[in-house]
Amino acid sequence: MARGRRLAAGALALAGLAAAALLSALLWYRQASLPVHEGTLRVPGLVEPVQVRRDEAGVPHIHAAHEHDALFALGFAHAQDRLWQMDFNRRIAQGRLAELVGPAGLEVDRFIRTMGVPQIARQMTQDLDAETRGRAQAYVAGVNAQLTARSGPLPPEFWLTRAPAPAPWTIEDSLGWAVVMALDLGQTWRDELARLLLAARFSKAEIDDLRPEPNGGAPPLDADYVDTYRLLGLFAPRTALLEQATRLAALPSLGGLGVGAGLGSNNWVVAGARSTSGAPLLANDPHLGLTTPGVFYFASLQVSGAAGFRVFGATVPGLPFVLLGRNEHVAWGFANTEADAEDLYIERLHPTDPTQVQTPAGFAPFALREEVIRVKGQGEVRFTVRATRHGPVVSDVLPALQPAAAGASPQKAASALRERPRLAGSHVLSLRIAAALPGDTSLRAFAAMNRARNAAELQAALRDLTLLRQNVVFAERPVQPGAPATIGLQVVGRVPLRAADNELRGVVPSPGWEPRYDWRGVVPFDELPRVIDPPAGFIATANHKVATHPYPLHLGSTYAPPYRVERIQALLAAQPQHDLKSLQAIQLDQTSLAARALLPLLTTAQPASEAAKLALGRLAQWDGSLRADAPEGLLLHAWLRELRQRIFEDDLGEPLPVRSEMTVSLLRVLQGQARARDWCDDRGTQRRETCAEQLTESLEAAVRDLAQSTGRDVLGLRWGEQHPAVLEHRPLSQVPVLRRWFEHRLPVGGDANTVNVAAVGRAPDAPFAAMHGPVMRLVADLSGPGGAWISLTPQDGHPLADDDTDLAVDWQRGRYRPIDFDARPRHVLHLQPQK
């Protein structure tokens, strides 16, 4: 007995020692793996000493004597605080995600390799002018100096995923990530796929009902493309092309910036005459995928001397320069212009030799390129990329339909295509993107924007901003109090010029052998839409159509519904003068004009149950504000979800790639304007359902389901509890045992149609969770160097870092932090040139 007690006591002691040792090891690891933000470091590549003064929110204020050293220090700071994010994003841009995460990364890798993103980045690097190359190299040197200087263990994501230590950074790595961002922000090809898939089962009139023009105007096309596709034999019997399109439509977001409703931004600018300070005001809040760490990283670059400048704003780890923000003279903000800079082409194969594709001059062979992807735990995947005169064949992204034998050379791949023509089908899809056009000058544009001293210099810089299609609003500081100061809007980016006889205009996939569908260059900068100093005293954009009649050129057709921009414009017009506080209030506004448009139609329902009557009564008195702490947002979205299913699911039959919540489509059905078929009738039942019946029955079902799933009555429901902003960690949110440690959830209000966007997702286990939102908010007052900002996630992306200032909670609660170039430092890091 005594011996047993001694053994038990010994075992407990050993267990205690083991636990203490483990705790000590964890504490050591935490401290050793955190970046060094204080002290002095000697690093190679600096010209003169630099100070990196981090304020209490973790924003580095970089003080340097030369721009080279400031950019060097920015790269150093990015690598300190966002090393995992940078290395993971680089893997995506290189098409090497599967090396890290296994087969789960293969689809994205295949798409990236097929699109030739590494080759595009290499060409962009070669196209850099000497001055811009020098700036980019200074940034790259700073990243690599940090990789050399760090002596402790890597952040936990590296050892959890067994990722190797990061290789040296290159300019191509920076530009590769820029290309991925451009691809994620320009997704009009997904809308083309949606129309192609719909055309297999619906008439053009029915598709126009399902995908109406968001402003209530005429359909985007007069041409009956459905009839054209059927004459080409694309659909019957179900062809390889349809299988390819279906699989391609399900491709996830490449860089985590998101896919679907709510992806975009708000920005607006107010003239000095309508400002309490007498100087212009500017606001910007980009809506992207909610991730941790976030897309942006705030920083301030302060270069002394006669050629010096001070700039503050949002940077992207991996890229030099402030992308969104302000300096002492000008401010600027971006919002997606929804311009169509990608076109899908239906390429016709030779009837007996599928290694050839039809062109206007006859049949020609595909250009072939072999790619090899290493897959963690599964060896190598080899495939051959085919390309036409338009671009790569994106059908080859799909492994199940890949005609080339694994490991085959281009010559053997061609032979395999001849032997297996049925698998290849009679047509394939190629994709042309403006991002692949040579001569991109976007880095030069950002360098000039950071240093611009007035609106004219900023506008001149915008000429070089070619990679992204954006609505850029800008404002300048008056030369003296009360003096005129310019505000403006400029659409930027390379937008294809389409021929006058191109009746499809890139709205749907076009026959690749017809020359009238080829691009005719790009729209000249001076012909892109712009607005300067309008009489209204303000300009606002929210991914809506900014180029209105009689603008002569076709820029796009996938614009956001006007609800957000109309709400912003109404709030700006509602008071004669604004200040930073009123701009913040507009950014945080959660009133949905879409809800206000729907409510008079929804509340004609005639429920029988007391719970449904109570819900209807609550909505009938509602002002459309989707507050997180109130039930109306949940009642509305549960009802709309059920109503959409009852009206459209029997017709669609399967999920289709739609980029919206079909709000405008549903509104038109309920208003009786969508008449191509009886959408409210359920084709799977014997009786003929009416819209009125569907309204009532869907309300009853939604209220019943909410009661069962939450255990609460109508008045006990809260929108925010079922509608969290899910801050996904890439890739550890996909590992159930690690998700709770790396992913964050914050209850929020709003939806895709409120100014404060929190777009509702479609995850089966969380049907109301927010999928997109404002990943940062910024407002600027040009009367001086001031303004305010807030970011979705902490500056330091290390999961074990101390966050004395919880930026995520500030973001959730709408608390801003001041823009202060002279903020009191909490930590100071001195970087000294290595002697």
Tab-separated table of C-alpha atoms in Angstrom, residues 380-604:
chain	number	residue	atom	x	y	z
A	380	GLU	CA	3.569	15.225	-58.321
A	381	VAL	CA	0.743	16.252	-60.621
A	382	ARG	CA	1.809	17.018	-64.164
A	383	PHE	CA	-0.440	18.667	-66.697
A	384	THR	CA	-0.220	20.557	-69.947
A	385	VAL	CA	-1.572	24.074	-70.251
A	386	ARG	CA	-3.106	24.803	-73.638
A	387	ALA	CA	-3.438	28.366	-74.869
A	388	THR	CA	-5.170	30.015	-77.789
A	389	ARG	CA	-4.601	33.455	-79.271
A	390	HIS	CA	-6.889	34.808	-76.533
A	391	GLY	CA	-5.315	33.138	-73.539
A	392	PRO	CA	-5.105	29.888	-71.603
A	393	VAL	CA	-7.741	27.184	-71.851
A	394	VAL	CA	-9.260	27.361	-68.384
A	395	SER	CA	-11.164	24.134	-68.969
A	396	ASP	CA	-7.839	22.453	-68.246
A	397	VAL	CA	-8.078	23.599	-64.636
A	398	LEU	CA	-10.464	20.699	-64.104
A	399	PRO	CA	-8.567	17.515	-63.292
A	400	ALA	CA	-11.421	15.139	-64.139
A	401	LEU	CA	-11.586	16.565	-67.655
A	402	GLN	CA	-7.873	16.994	-68.235
A	403	PRO	CA	-7.121	15.311	-71.573
A	404	ALA	CA	-3.346	15.180	-71.239
A	405	ALA	CA	-1.820	12.119	-69.644
A	406	ALA	CA	-0.109	12.709	-66.316
A	407	GLY	CA	3.542	13.432	-66.845
A	408	ALA	CA	3.207	13.687	-70.619
A	409	SER	CA	5.390	15.972	-72.658
A	410	PRO	CA	3.641	18.553	-74.880
A	411	GLN	CA	4.169	16.206	-77.852
A	412	LYS	CA	2.659	13.235	-75.998
A	413	ALA	CA	-0.162	15.435	-74.747
A	414	ALA	CA	-1.025	16.310	-78.335
A	415	SER	CA	-1.094	12.611	-79.187
A	416	ALA	CA	-3.374	11.913	-76.214
A	417	LEU	CA	-5.786	14.562	-77.446
A	418	ARG	CA	-6.023	12.877	-80.856
A	419	GLU	CA	-6.689	9.529	-79.231
A	420	ARG	CA	-9.352	10.777	-76.790
A	421	PRO	CA	-11.429	13.365	-78.676
A	422	ARG	CA	-14.663	12.552	-76.804
A	423	LEU	CA	-13.145	13.584	-73.503
A	424	ALA	CA	-11.969	16.873	-74.987
A	425	GLY	CA	-15.386	17.587	-76.506
A	426	SER	CA	-16.001	19.874	-79.453
A	427	HIS	CA	-15.400	23.145	-77.598
A	428	VAL	CA	-13.275	24.465	-74.736
A	429	LEU	CA	-13.164	27.729	-72.805
A	430	SER	CA	-10.261	30.169	-72.895
A	431	LEU	CA	-9.916	33.286	-70.773
A	432	ARG	CA	-8.356	36.605	-71.683
A	433	ILE	CA	-7.500	39.001	-68.849
A	434	ALA	CA	-6.262	42.569	-68.986
A	435	ALA	CA	-3.833	41.791	-66.148
A	436	ALA	CA	-1.786	39.757	-68.646
A	437	LEU	CA	-1.265	42.712	-70.988
A	438	PRO	CA	2.400	43.828	-71.047
A	439	GLY	CA	3.633	47.163	-69.784
A	440	ASP	CA	1.943	47.441	-66.384
A	441	THR	CA	3.022	50.587	-64.534
A	442	SER	CA	1.023	50.343	-61.317
A	443	LEU	CA	3.999	50.365	-58.937
A	444	ARG	CA	5.161	53.618	-60.535
A	445	ALA	CA	1.665	55.023	-60.004
A	446	PHE	CA	1.639	54.228	-56.275
A	447	ALA	CA	5.105	55.707	-55.830
A	448	ALA	CA	3.925	58.989	-57.396
A	449	MET	CA	0.633	58.982	-55.473
A	450	ASN	CA	2.496	58.696	-52.166
A	451	ARG	CA	4.499	61.828	-53.048
A	452	ALA	CA	1.795	63.878	-54.839
A	453	ARG	CA	1.519	67.506	-53.706
A	454	ASN	CA	-1.804	68.443	-55.288
A	455	ALA	CA	-4.751	67.019	-57.179
A	456	ALA	CA	-3.088	67.570	-60.561
A	457	GLU	CA	-0.049	65.485	-59.572
A	458	LEU	CA	-2.317	62.773	-58.195
A	459	GLN	CA	-4.345	62.675	-61.410
A	460	ALA	CA	-1.131	62.415	-63.411
A	461	ALA	CA	-0.055	59.469	-61.254
A	462	LEU	CA	-3.389	57.724	-61.823
A	463	ARG	CA	-2.598	57.446	-65.543
A	464	ASP	CA	-0.108	54.741	-64.629
A	465	LEU	CA	-2.492	52.753	-62.410
A	466	THR	CA	-3.275	50.005	-64.897
A	467	LEU	CA	-3.556	46.678	-63.050
A	468	LEU	CA	-6.711	47.390	-61.026
A	469	ARG	CA	-10.018	48.767	-62.322
A	470	GLN	CA	-11.053	51.214	-59.634
A	471	ASN	CA	-13.179	54.261	-58.938
A	472	VAL	CA	-10.597	56.536	-57.333
A	473	VAL	CA	-11.960	59.490	-55.377
A	474	PHE	CA	-9.457	62.126	-54.337
A	475	ALA	CA	-9.167	65.513	-52.681
A	476	GLU	CA	-6.453	68.065	-52.128
A	477	ARG	CA	-5.592	70.335	-49.224
A	478	PRO	CA	-6.298	74.047	-49.835
A	479	VAL	CA	-3.137	76.086	-50.354
A	480	GLN	CA	-4.487	78.377	-47.640
A	481	PRO	CA	-7.604	78.298	-45.446
A	482	GLY	CA	-10.718	79.083	-47.452
A	483	ALA	CA	-9.032	78.701	-50.852
A	484	PRO	CA	-10.639	76.435	-53.482
A	485	ALA	CA	-9.514	72.817	-53.365
A	486	THR	CA	-10.289	70.147	-55.926
A	487	ILE	CA	-12.290	66.996	-55.306
A	488	GLY	CA	-12.698	64.387	-57.999
A	489	LEU	CA	-13.463	60.900	-59.235
A	490	GLN	CA	-11.331	59.101	-61.797
A	491	VAL	CA	-11.944	55.615	-63.170
A	492	VAL	CA	-8.596	53.864	-63.665
A	493	GLY	CA	-7.278	50.618	-65.087
A	494	ARG	CA	-7.052	48.899	-68.426
A	495	VAL	CA	-10.561	48.285	-69.770
A	496	PRO	CA	-10.791	46.507	-73.137
A	497	LEU	CA	-12.129	48.337	-76.161
A	498	ARG	CA	-14.733	46.152	-77.838
A	499	ALA	CA	-15.765	46.553	-81.473
A	500	ALA	CA	-19.014	48.312	-82.346
A	501	ASP	CA	-20.348	45.122	-83.959
A	502	ASN	CA	-19.531	42.985	-80.897
A	503	GLU	CA	-23.127	42.400	-79.843
A	504	LEU	CA	-22.086	40.178	-76.898
A	505	ARG	CA	-19.697	42.804	-75.405
A	506	GLY	CA	-18.060	40.331	-73.040
A	507	VAL	CA	-21.274	39.835	-71.072
A	508	VAL	CA	-21.339	36.163	-72.076
A	509	PRO	CA	-18.686	33.828	-73.535
A	510	SER	CA	-18.029	34.689	-77.177
A	511	PRO	CA	-17.152	32.479	-80.166
A	512	GLY	CA	-13.354	32.614	-80.312
A	513	TRP	CA	-13.123	32.151	-84.087
A	514	GLU	CA	-15.113	35.313	-84.858
A	515	PRO	CA	-12.785	38.375	-85.098
A	516	ARG	CA	-15.505	40.848	-84.085
A	517	TYR	CA	-15.243	39.567	-80.507
A	518	ASP	CA	-11.516	40.347	-80.243
A	519	TRP	CA	-10.339	43.301	-78.178
A	520	ARG	CA	-9.341	46.471	-80.015
A	521	GLY	CA	-6.833	47.671	-77.441
A	522	VAL	CA	-7.852	49.398	-74.210
A	523	VAL	CA	-9.913	52.476	-73.434
A	524	PRO	CA	-7.569	55.502	-73.395
A	525	PHE	CA	-7.159	57.057	-69.956
A	526	ASP	CA	-8.618	60.369	-71.117
A	527	GLU	CA	-11.807	58.579	-72.216
A	528	LEU	CA	-12.406	56.857	-68.874
A	529	PRO	CA	-15.143	58.456	-66.742
A	530	ARG	CA	-14.173	61.292	-64.429
A	531	VAL	CA	-15.955	63.923	-62.344
A	532	ILE	CA	-14.244	67.082	-61.053
A	533	ASP	CA	-15.775	69.535	-58.550
A	534	PRO	CA	-19.469	68.714	-59.183
A	535	PRO	CA	-22.152	71.284	-58.254
A	536	ALA	CA	-23.608	68.944	-55.593
A	537	GLY	CA	-20.418	69.324	-53.570
A	538	PHE	CA	-19.827	65.587	-53.145
A	539	ILE	CA	-19.096	62.418	-55.132
A	540	ALA	CA	-19.927	58.897	-53.928
A	541	THR	CA	-19.346	55.462	-55.431
A	542	ALA	CA	-20.373	52.004	-54.222
A	543	ASN	CA	-19.605	49.643	-57.114
A	544	HIS	CA	-22.573	51.039	-59.024
A	545	LYS	CA	-22.572	52.227	-62.622
A	546	VAL	CA	-20.748	55.570	-62.546
A	547	ALA	CA	-20.663	56.004	-66.329
A	548	THR	CA	-24.242	56.912	-67.180
A	549	HIS	CA	-25.893	58.017	-70.408
A	550	PRO	CA	-24.687	59.423	-72.798
A	551	TYR	CA	-21.285	57.822	-72.080
A	552	PRO	CA	-20.460	56.101	-75.413
A	553	LEU	CA	-18.301	53.138	-74.354
A	554	HIS	CA	-19.223	49.810	-72.789
A	555	LEU	CA	-17.268	49.339	-69.561
A	556	GLY	CA	-19.190	46.542	-67.861
A	557	SER	CA	-22.527	45.080	-66.859
A	558	THR	CA	-22.093	43.497	-63.413
A	559	TYR	CA	-22.624	46.565	-61.278
A	560	ALA	CA	-23.904	46.437	-57.706
A	561	PRO	CA	-27.524	47.406	-57.023
A	562	PRO	CA	-27.846	51.121	-56.232
A	563	TYR	CA	-28.987	50.705	-52.616
A	564	ARG	CA	-25.664	51.562	-50.957
A	565	VAL	CA	-24.773	54.519	-53.142
A	566	GLU	CA	-28.285	55.986	-52.882
A	567	ARG	CA	-28.134	55.721	-49.097
A	568	ILE	CA	-24.712	57.412	-49.008
A	569	GLN	CA	-25.892	60.189	-51.309
A	570	ALA	CA	-29.028	60.735	-49.224
A	571	LEU	CA	-27.020	60.999	-46.006
A	572	LEU	CA	-24.506	63.367	-47.598
A	573	ALA	CA	-27.300	65.566	-48.932
A	574	ALA	CA	-29.218	65.507	-45.636
A	575	GLN	CA	-27.029	68.093	-43.895
A	576	PRO	CA	-25.357	71.189	-45.293
A	577	GLN	CA	-21.915	70.507	-43.822
A	578	HIS	CA	-20.002	67.461	-42.688
A	579	ASP	CA	-17.054	66.587	-40.494
A	580	LEU	CA	-15.107	63.460	-39.617
A	581	LYS	CA	-17.782	62.306	-37.172
A	582	SER	CA	-20.579	62.517	-39.716
A	583	LEU	CA	-18.504	60.605	-42.277
A	584	GLN	CA	-17.850	57.901	-39.693
A	585	ALA	CA	-21.576	57.723	-38.951
A	586	ILE	CA	-22.282	57.166	-42.648
A	587	GLN	CA	-19.675	54.392	-42.827
A	588	LEU	CA	-21.371	52.699	-39.857
A	589	ASP	CA	-24.904	53.105	-41.201
A	590	GLN	CA	-26.909	49.843	-41.241
A	591	THR	CA	-30.144	50.966	-42.888
A	592	SER	CA	-30.998	48.906	-45.963
A	593	LEU	CA	-32.854	50.604	-48.803
A	594	ALA	CA	-33.307	47.124	-50.272
A	595	ALA	CA	-35.205	46.088	-47.140
A	596	ARG	CA	-37.336	49.226	-47.390
A	597	ALA	CA	-38.168	48.361	-51.005
A	598	LEU	CA	-39.078	44.766	-50.128
A	599	LEU	CA	-41.081	45.384	-46.971
A	600	PRO	CA	-44.285	46.746	-48.585
A	601	LEU	CA	-44.409	43.590	-50.716
A	602	LEU	CA	-43.446	41.150	-47.972
A	603	THR	CA	-45.889	42.501	-45.435
A	604	THR	CA	-48.868	41.626	-47.641
